[in-house]
PDB file of C-alpha atoms in Angstrom:
ATOM      1  CA  UNK A   1      13.535  12.888   3.751  1.00 90.00           C
ATOM      2  CA  UNK A   2      11.939  16.067   5.154  1.00 94.00           C
ATOM      3  CA  UNK A   3      12.393  19.741   4.257  1.00 95.00           C
ATOM      4  CA  UNK A   4      10.948  22.956   5.635  1.00 96.00           C
ATOM      5  CA  UNK A   5       9.793  25.686   3.254  1.00 94.00           C
ATOM      6  CA  UNK A   6       8.963  29.251   4.164  1.00 93.00           C
ATOM      7  CA  UNK A   7       5.754  29.843   2.270  1.00 92.00           C
ATOM      8  CA  UNK A   8       3.385  32.735   1.866  1.00 90.00           C
ATOM      9  CA  UNK A   9      -0.065  31.719   3.029  1.00 92.00           C
ATOM     10  CA  UNK A  10      -3.320  33.657   2.993  1.00 90.00           C
ATOM     11  CA  UNK A  11      -2.725  34.190   6.745  1.00 92.00           C
ATOM     12  CA  UNK A  12       0.857  35.438   6.253  1.00 92.00           C
ATOM     13  CA  UNK A  13       4.300  33.787   6.052  1.00 93.00           C
ATOM     14  CA  UNK A  14       4.472  30.275   7.503  1.00 94.00           C
ATOM     15  CA  UNK A  15       6.929  27.402   7.793  1.00 96.00           C
ATOM     16  CA  UNK A  16       5.580  24.208   6.246  1.00 96.00           C
ATOM     17  CA  UNK A  17       7.232  20.793   6.427  1.00 97.00           C
ATOM     18  CA  UNK A  18       7.268  18.391   3.483  1.00 98.00           C
ATOM     19  CA  UNK A  19       8.253  14.705   3.565  1.00 97.00           C
ATOM     20  CA  UNK A  20       8.821  12.294   0.683  1.00 97.00           C
ATOM     21  CA  UNK A  21       9.454   8.606   1.258  1.00 97.00           C
ATOM     22  CA  UNK A  22       8.835   5.128  -0.124  1.00 97.00           C
ATOM     23  CA  UNK A  23       5.078   5.524   0.447  1.00 97.00           C
ATOM     24  CA  UNK A  24       4.611   8.887  -1.344  1.00 97.00           C
ATOM     25  CA  UNK A  25       3.745   7.502  -4.796  1.00 97.00           C
ATOM     26  CA  UNK A  26       1.337   4.981  -3.254  1.00 97.00           C
ATOM     27  CA  UNK A  27      -0.419   7.658  -1.167  1.00 97.00           C
ATOM     28  CA  UNK A  28      -0.674   9.832  -4.303  1.00 97.00           C
ATOM     29  CA  UNK A  29      -2.265   6.956  -6.231  1.00 97.00           C
ATOM     30  CA  UNK A  30      -4.651   6.157  -3.350  1.00 96.00           C
ATOM     31  CA  UNK A  31      -5.905   9.716  -3.054  1.00 97.00           C
ATOM     32  CA  UNK A  32      -5.849  11.001  -6.627  1.00 96.00           C
ATOM     33  CA  UNK A  33      -6.075   7.746  -8.612  1.00 95.00           C
ATOM     34  CA  UNK A  34      -3.162   8.808 -10.809  1.00 94.00           C
ATOM     35  CA  UNK A  35       0.359   7.518 -11.304  1.00 95.00           C
ATOM     36  CA  UNK A  36       2.905   9.954  -9.868  1.00 94.00           C
ATOM     37  CA  UNK A  37       5.830   8.441 -11.799  1.00 92.00           C
ATOM     38  CA  UNK A  38       4.051   8.895 -15.134  1.00 91.00           C
ATOM     39  CA  UNK A  39       2.881  12.425 -14.254  1.00 89.00           C
ATOM     40  CA  UNK A  40       6.363  13.516 -13.159  1.00 88.00           C
ATOM     41  CA  UNK A  41       7.893  11.860 -16.214  1.00 87.00           C
ATOM     42  CA  UNK A  42       5.692  14.109 -18.393  1.00 82.00           C
ATOM     43  CA  UNK A  43       6.729  17.146 -16.353  1.00 80.00           C
ATOM     44  CA  UNK A  44      10.458  16.437 -16.577  1.00 80.00           C
ATOM     45  CA  UNK A  45      10.240  15.649 -20.307  1.00 80.00           C
ATOM     46  CA  UNK A  46       9.148  19.219 -20.831  1.00 76.00           C
ATOM     47  CA  UNK A  47      10.854  21.114 -18.014  1.00 71.00           C
ATOM     48  CA  UNK A  48      14.195  20.370 -16.399  1.00 68.00           C
ATOM     49  CA  UNK A  49      14.875  21.063 -12.746  1.00 73.00           C
ATOM     50  CA  UNK A  50      16.952  24.166 -13.533  1.00 74.00           C
ATOM     51  CA  UNK A  51      13.863  25.700 -15.135  1.00 74.00           C
ATOM     52  CA  UNK A  52      11.893  25.066 -11.953  1.00 77.00           C
ATOM     53  CA  UNK A  53      14.793  26.323  -9.813  1.00 76.00           C
ATOM     54  CA  UNK A  54      14.912  29.574 -11.783  1.00 74.00           C
ATOM     55  CA  UNK A  55      11.526  30.567 -10.362  1.00 73.00           C
ATOM     56  CA  UNK A  56      12.181  29.258  -6.823  1.00 75.00           C
ATOM     57  CA  UNK A  57      13.474  32.481  -5.298  1.00 63.00           C
ATOM     58  CA  UNK A  58      11.396  34.924  -7.284  1.00 65.00           C
ATOM     59  CA  UNK A  59       8.788  36.906  -5.428  1.00 62.00           C
ATOM     60  CA  UNK A  60       5.370  37.073  -7.043  1.00 57.00           C
ATOM     61  CA  UNK A  61       3.931  40.543  -6.714  1.00 55.00           C
ATOM     62  CA  UNK A  62       1.452  42.294  -8.880  1.00 54.00           C
ATOM     63  CA  UNK A  63       3.541  45.451  -9.321  1.00 60.00           C
ATOM     64  CA  UNK A  64       6.859  43.777 -10.226  1.00 65.00           C
ATOM     65  CA  UNK A  65       6.688  40.639 -12.363  1.00 67.00           C
ATOM     66  CA  UNK A  66       9.676  38.859 -13.869  1.00 74.00           C
ATOM     67  CA  UNK A  67       8.451  38.076 -17.420  1.00 77.00           C
ATOM     68  CA  UNK A  68      10.511  34.866 -17.696  1.00 75.00           C
ATOM     69  CA  UNK A  69       9.079  33.556 -14.449  1.00 76.00           C
ATOM     70  CA  UNK A  70       5.557  34.459 -15.493  1.00 77.00           C
ATOM     71  CA  UNK A  71       6.084  32.590 -18.766  1.00 78.00           C
ATOM     72  CA  UNK A  72       7.128  29.430 -16.864  1.00 78.00           C
ATOM     73  CA  UNK A  73       4.256  29.729 -14.389  1.00 77.00           C
ATOM     74  CA  UNK A  74       1.712  30.259 -17.165  1.00 79.00           C
ATOM     75  CA  UNK A  75       3.118  27.274 -19.054  1.00 78.00           C
ATOM     76  CA  UNK A  76       2.948  25.054 -15.934  1.00 78.00           C
ATOM     77  CA  UNK A  77      -0.652  26.115 -15.380  1.00 77.00           C
ATOM     78  CA  UNK A  78      -1.899  25.758 -18.949  1.00 78.00           C
ATOM     79  CA  UNK A  79      -0.121  22.428 -19.547  1.00 75.00           C
ATOM     80  CA  UNK A  80      -1.876  20.832 -16.577  1.00 75.00           C
ATOM     81  CA  UNK A  81       1.476  20.045 -14.947  1.00 83.00           C
ATOM     82  CA  UNK A  82       0.754  22.455 -12.107  1.00 88.00           C
ATOM     83  CA  UNK A  83      -1.878  20.005 -10.893  1.00 91.00           C
ATOM     84  CA  UNK A  84       0.764  17.280 -10.405  1.00 92.00           C
ATOM     85  CA  UNK A  85       3.030  19.655  -8.461  1.00 93.00           C
ATOM     86  CA  UNK A  86       0.246  20.877  -6.165  1.00 95.00           C
ATOM     87  CA  UNK A  87      -1.056  17.360  -5.492  1.00 97.00           C
ATOM     88  CA  UNK A  88       2.475  16.129  -4.751  1.00 97.00           C
ATOM     89  CA  UNK A  89       2.975  19.082  -2.393  1.00 97.00           C
ATOM     90  CA  UNK A  90      -0.228  18.122  -0.560  1.00 98.00           C
ATOM     91  CA  UNK A  91       0.809  14.488  -0.112  1.00 98.00           C
ATOM     92  CA  UNK A  92       4.298  15.541   1.057  1.00 98.00           C
ATOM     93  CA  UNK A  93       2.867  18.060   3.533  1.00 98.00           C
ATOM     94  CA  UNK A  94       0.347  15.542   4.895  1.00 98.00           C
ATOM     95  CA  UNK A  95       3.098  12.934   5.270  1.00 97.00           C
ATOM     96  CA  UNK A  96       5.233  15.442   7.189  1.00 97.00           C
ATOM     97  CA  UNK A  97       2.284  16.234   9.455  1.00 96.00           C
ATOM     98  CA  UNK A  98       1.640  12.498  10.006  1.00 95.00           C
ATOM     99  CA  UNK A  99      -1.939  12.922   8.817  1.00 96.00           C
ATOM    100  CA  UNK A 100      -4.196   9.882   8.501  1.00 95.00           C
ATOM    101  CA  UNK A 101      -3.680   9.703   4.739  1.00 94.00           C
ATOM    102  CA  UNK A 102      -6.157   6.909   3.863  1.00 93.00           C
ATOM    103  CA  UNK A 103      -8.934   9.066   5.337  1.00 95.00           C
ATOM    104  CA  UNK A 104      -8.139  12.186   3.286  1.00 96.00           C
ATOM    105  CA  UNK A 105     -10.305  13.150   0.324  1.00 96.00           C
ATOM    106  CA  UNK A 106     -10.036  15.451  -2.686  1.00 95.00           C
ATOM    107  CA  UNK A 107     -12.225  17.916  -0.774  1.00 97.00           C
ATOM    108  CA  UNK A 108      -9.555  18.065   1.955  1.00 97.00           C
ATOM    109  CA  UNK A 109      -6.991  18.747  -0.772  1.00 97.00           C
ATOM    110  CA  UNK A 110      -9.032  21.616  -2.227  1.00 97.00           C
ATOM    111  CA  UNK A 111      -9.499  23.077   1.246  1.00 96.00           C
ATOM    112  CA  UNK A 112      -5.703  22.858   1.832  1.00 97.00           C
ATOM    113  CA  UNK A 113      -4.998  24.569  -1.506  1.00 96.00           C
ATOM    114  CA  UNK A 114      -7.008  27.570  -0.352  1.00 95.00           C
ATOM    115  CA  UNK A 115      -4.363  28.226   2.324  1.00 95.00           C
ATOM    116  CA  UNK A 116      -1.949  29.469  -0.345  1.00 93.00           C
ATOM    117  CA  UNK A 117      -1.913  32.337  -2.855  1.00 89.00           C
ATOM    118  CA  UNK A 118      -2.427  31.012  -6.387  1.00 79.00           C
ATOM    119  CA  UNK A 119       1.201  30.715  -7.513  1.00 83.00           C
ATOM    120  CA  UNK A 120       2.971  30.031  -4.204  1.00 88.00           C
ATOM    121  CA  UNK A 121       3.247  26.239  -4.552  1.00 91.00           C
ATOM    122  CA  UNK A 122       4.349  26.471  -8.196  1.00 88.00           C
ATOM    123  CA  UNK A 123       7.027  28.979  -7.235  1.00 86.00           C
ATOM    124  CA  UNK A 124       8.428  26.264  -4.936  1.00 90.00           C
ATOM    125  CA  UNK A 125       8.054  23.454  -7.483  1.00 88.00           C
ATOM    126  CA  UNK A 126      11.810  22.733  -7.580  1.00 89.00           C
ATOM    127  CA  UNK A 127      11.890  21.928  -3.845  1.00 92.00           C
ATOM    128  CA  UNK A 128       8.635  19.967  -3.919  1.00 94.00           C
ATOM    129  CA  UNK A 129       9.564  17.853  -6.962  1.00 92.00           C
ATOM    130  CA  UNK A 130      13.262  17.670  -6.010  1.00 91.00           C
ATOM    131  CA  UNK A 131      12.396  16.241  -2.584  1.00 95.00           C
ATOM    132  CA  UNK A 132      10.526  13.328  -4.152  1.00 95.00           C
ATOM    133  CA  UNK A 133      13.101  12.692  -6.893  1.00 92.00           C
ATOM    134  CA  UNK A 134      15.991  12.911  -4.409  1.00 93.00           C
ATOM    135  CA  UNK A 135      14.746  10.043  -2.248  1.00 93.00           C
ATOM    136  CA  UNK A 136      14.118   7.860  -5.327  1.00 91.00           C
ATOM    137  CA  UNK A 137      17.804   7.563  -6.216  1.00 88.00           C
ATOM    138  CA  UNK A 138      19.285   4.093  -5.800  1.00 87.00           C
ATOM    139  CA  UNK A 139      22.616   2.419  -6.458  1.00 90.00           C
ATOM    140  CA  UNK A 140      21.840  -1.246  -7.229  1.00 90.00           C
ATOM    141  CA  UNK A 141      22.317  -2.473 -10.809  1.00 90.00           C
ATOM    142  CA  UNK A 142      20.414  -5.429 -12.268  1.00 86.00           C
ATOM    143  CA  UNK A 143      22.840  -8.272 -13.084  1.00 82.00           C
ATOM    144  CA  UNK A 144      21.134  -8.774 -16.450  1.00 75.00           C
ATOM    145  CA  UNK A 145      21.991  -5.178 -17.342  1.00 71.00           C
ATOM    146  CA  UNK A 146      25.676  -5.699 -16.345  1.00 69.00           C
ATOM    147  CA  UNK A 147      25.851  -8.880 -18.402  1.00 65.00           C
ATOM    148  CA  UNK A 148      24.391  -7.094 -21.444  1.00 66.00           C
ATOM    149  CA  UNK A 149      26.869  -4.241 -21.049  1.00 69.00           C
ATOM    150  CA  UNK A 150      29.826  -6.672 -20.795  1.00 68.00           C
ATOM    151  CA  UNK A 151      28.690  -8.550 -23.908  1.00 63.00           C
ATOM    152  CA  UNK A 152      28.527  -5.343 -25.892  1.00 57.00           C
TER     153      UNK A 152
ATOM    154  CA  UNK B   1       7.953   1.628 -13.224  1.00 88.00           C
ATOM    155  CA  UNK B   2       4.297   2.329 -12.486  1.00 93.00           C
ATOM    156  CA  UNK B   3       3.093   2.829  -8.923  1.00 95.00           C
ATOM    157  CA  UNK B   4       1.168  -0.460  -9.076  1.00 95.00           C
ATOM    158  CA  UNK B   5       4.294  -2.404 -10.084  1.00 95.00           C
ATOM    159  CA  UNK B   6       6.384  -0.579  -7.493  1.00 95.00           C
ATOM    160  CA  UNK B   7       3.883  -1.438  -4.735  1.00 96.00           C
ATOM    161  CA  UNK B   8       3.745  -5.044  -5.941  1.00 96.00           C
ATOM    162  CA  UNK B   9       7.551  -5.289  -5.651  1.00 96.00           C
ATOM    163  CA  UNK B  10       7.426  -3.668  -2.192  1.00 96.00           C
ATOM    164  CA  UNK B  11       4.765  -6.160  -1.054  1.00 96.00           C
ATOM    165  CA  UNK B  12       6.783  -9.058  -2.490  1.00 96.00           C
ATOM    166  CA  UNK B  13       9.660  -7.874  -0.314  1.00 96.00           C
ATOM    167  CA  UNK B  14       7.278  -8.014   2.655  1.00 97.00           C
ATOM    168  CA  UNK B  15       6.828  -4.286   3.333  1.00 97.00           C
ATOM    169  CA  UNK B  16       3.591  -2.830   4.663  1.00 96.00           C
ATOM    170  CA  UNK B  17       2.639   0.702   3.604  1.00 94.00           C
ATOM    171  CA  UNK B  18       3.357   1.927   7.155  1.00 94.00           C
ATOM    172  CA  UNK B  19       6.876   0.493   6.967  1.00 96.00           C
ATOM    173  CA  UNK B  20       7.383   2.270   3.635  1.00 97.00           C
ATOM    174  CA  UNK B  21       6.746   5.588   5.428  1.00 96.00           C
ATOM    175  CA  UNK B  22      10.110   5.091   7.182  1.00 95.00           C
ATOM    176  CA  UNK B  23      12.155   4.276   4.069  1.00 96.00           C
ATOM    177  CA  UNK B  24      13.305   5.979   0.883  1.00 96.00           C
ATOM    178  CA  UNK B  25      11.955   4.685  -2.428  1.00 96.00           C
ATOM    179  CA  UNK B  26      15.552   4.303  -3.648  1.00 96.00           C
ATOM    180  CA  UNK B  27      16.274   1.731  -0.929  1.00 96.00           C
ATOM    181  CA  UNK B  28      13.148  -0.281  -1.770  1.00 96.00           C
ATOM    182  CA  UNK B  29      14.019  -0.224  -5.483  1.00 95.00           C
ATOM    183  CA  UNK B  30      17.594  -1.300  -4.664  1.00 95.00           C
ATOM    184  CA  UNK B  31      16.228  -4.193  -2.597  1.00 96.00           C
ATOM    185  CA  UNK B  32      13.901  -5.255  -5.436  1.00 95.00           C
ATOM    186  CA  UNK B  33      16.869  -5.239  -7.845  1.00 94.00           C
ATOM    187  CA  UNK B  34      19.068  -7.224  -5.444  1.00 93.00           C
ATOM    188  CA  UNK B  35      16.245  -9.704  -4.886  1.00 93.00           C
ATOM    189  CA  UNK B  36      16.002 -10.232  -8.665  1.00 91.00           C
ATOM    190  CA  UNK B  37      19.813 -10.492  -8.858  1.00 90.00           C
ATOM    191  CA  UNK B  38      19.717 -13.346  -6.317  1.00 88.00           C
ATOM    192  CA  UNK B  39      17.469 -15.312  -8.667  1.00 86.00           C
ATOM    193  CA  UNK B  40      19.555 -14.637 -11.775  1.00 82.00           C
ATOM    194  CA  UNK B  41      20.839 -17.720 -13.585  1.00 82.00           C
ATOM    195  CA  UNK B  42      23.842 -17.914 -15.918  1.00 77.00           C
ATOM    196  CA  UNK B  43      24.521 -20.195 -18.896  1.00 80.00           C
ATOM    197  CA  UNK B  44      28.181 -20.559 -17.922  1.00 83.00           C
ATOM    198  CA  UNK B  45      29.488 -20.396 -14.366  1.00 84.00           C
ATOM    199  CA  UNK B  46      33.209 -20.145 -13.663  1.00 89.00           C
ATOM    200  CA  UNK B  47      34.776 -23.230 -12.070  1.00 92.00           C
ATOM    201  CA  UNK B  48      37.612 -23.153  -9.534  1.00 94.00           C
ATOM    202  CA  UNK B  49      39.995 -24.016 -12.396  1.00 94.00           C
ATOM    203  CA  UNK B  50      38.745 -20.974 -14.364  1.00 93.00           C
ATOM    204  CA  UNK B  51      39.271 -18.758 -11.324  1.00 93.00           C
ATOM    205  CA  UNK B  52      42.795 -20.165 -10.768  1.00 95.00           C
ATOM    206  CA  UNK B  53      43.631 -19.584 -14.418  1.00 94.00           C
ATOM    207  CA  UNK B  54      42.320 -16.036 -14.170  1.00 93.00           C
TER     208      UNK B  54
END
């Protein structure tokens, strides 16, 4: 699954592609040594997608700041959850660009982060997280679970 | 499911990481569930007579 986001970059507005697929969580673990499922679980325990969507279309300017949005952005930053979102965005962008992911390092990630104004990726958290969660949905049901449900 | 367990299930299904780049995680998880369903055993299995009676 691939999406295109119009993002503000330090060089001006730019279209960036993001891809999430069955390898995303593995690439995340390979590069950052952390479990994406656990990290996102923590995020979604504390913030639902509607909260992230509420800041999606807000513009971040220094002269006009929506206080509710700022509260969410500050909370994402101070809780450490912003790190998960930015790292996921990096993996998704590298997958879309067909980068040689096993060769990427945390230094490459930090260099990539410098392309964007501080809050730009967080402002688009709903799309970045939603892309990954959307391709995770399945329909199969374990037979054991069906049997348990029928017994009850 | 942790990433390690997810990757283990994907490898058990025979996928390489490059092949996973072309699939959704939901499909791989569905396949892992169906694979486990194939191995499921039941204490009582309906006979033809049970099915006819039903």
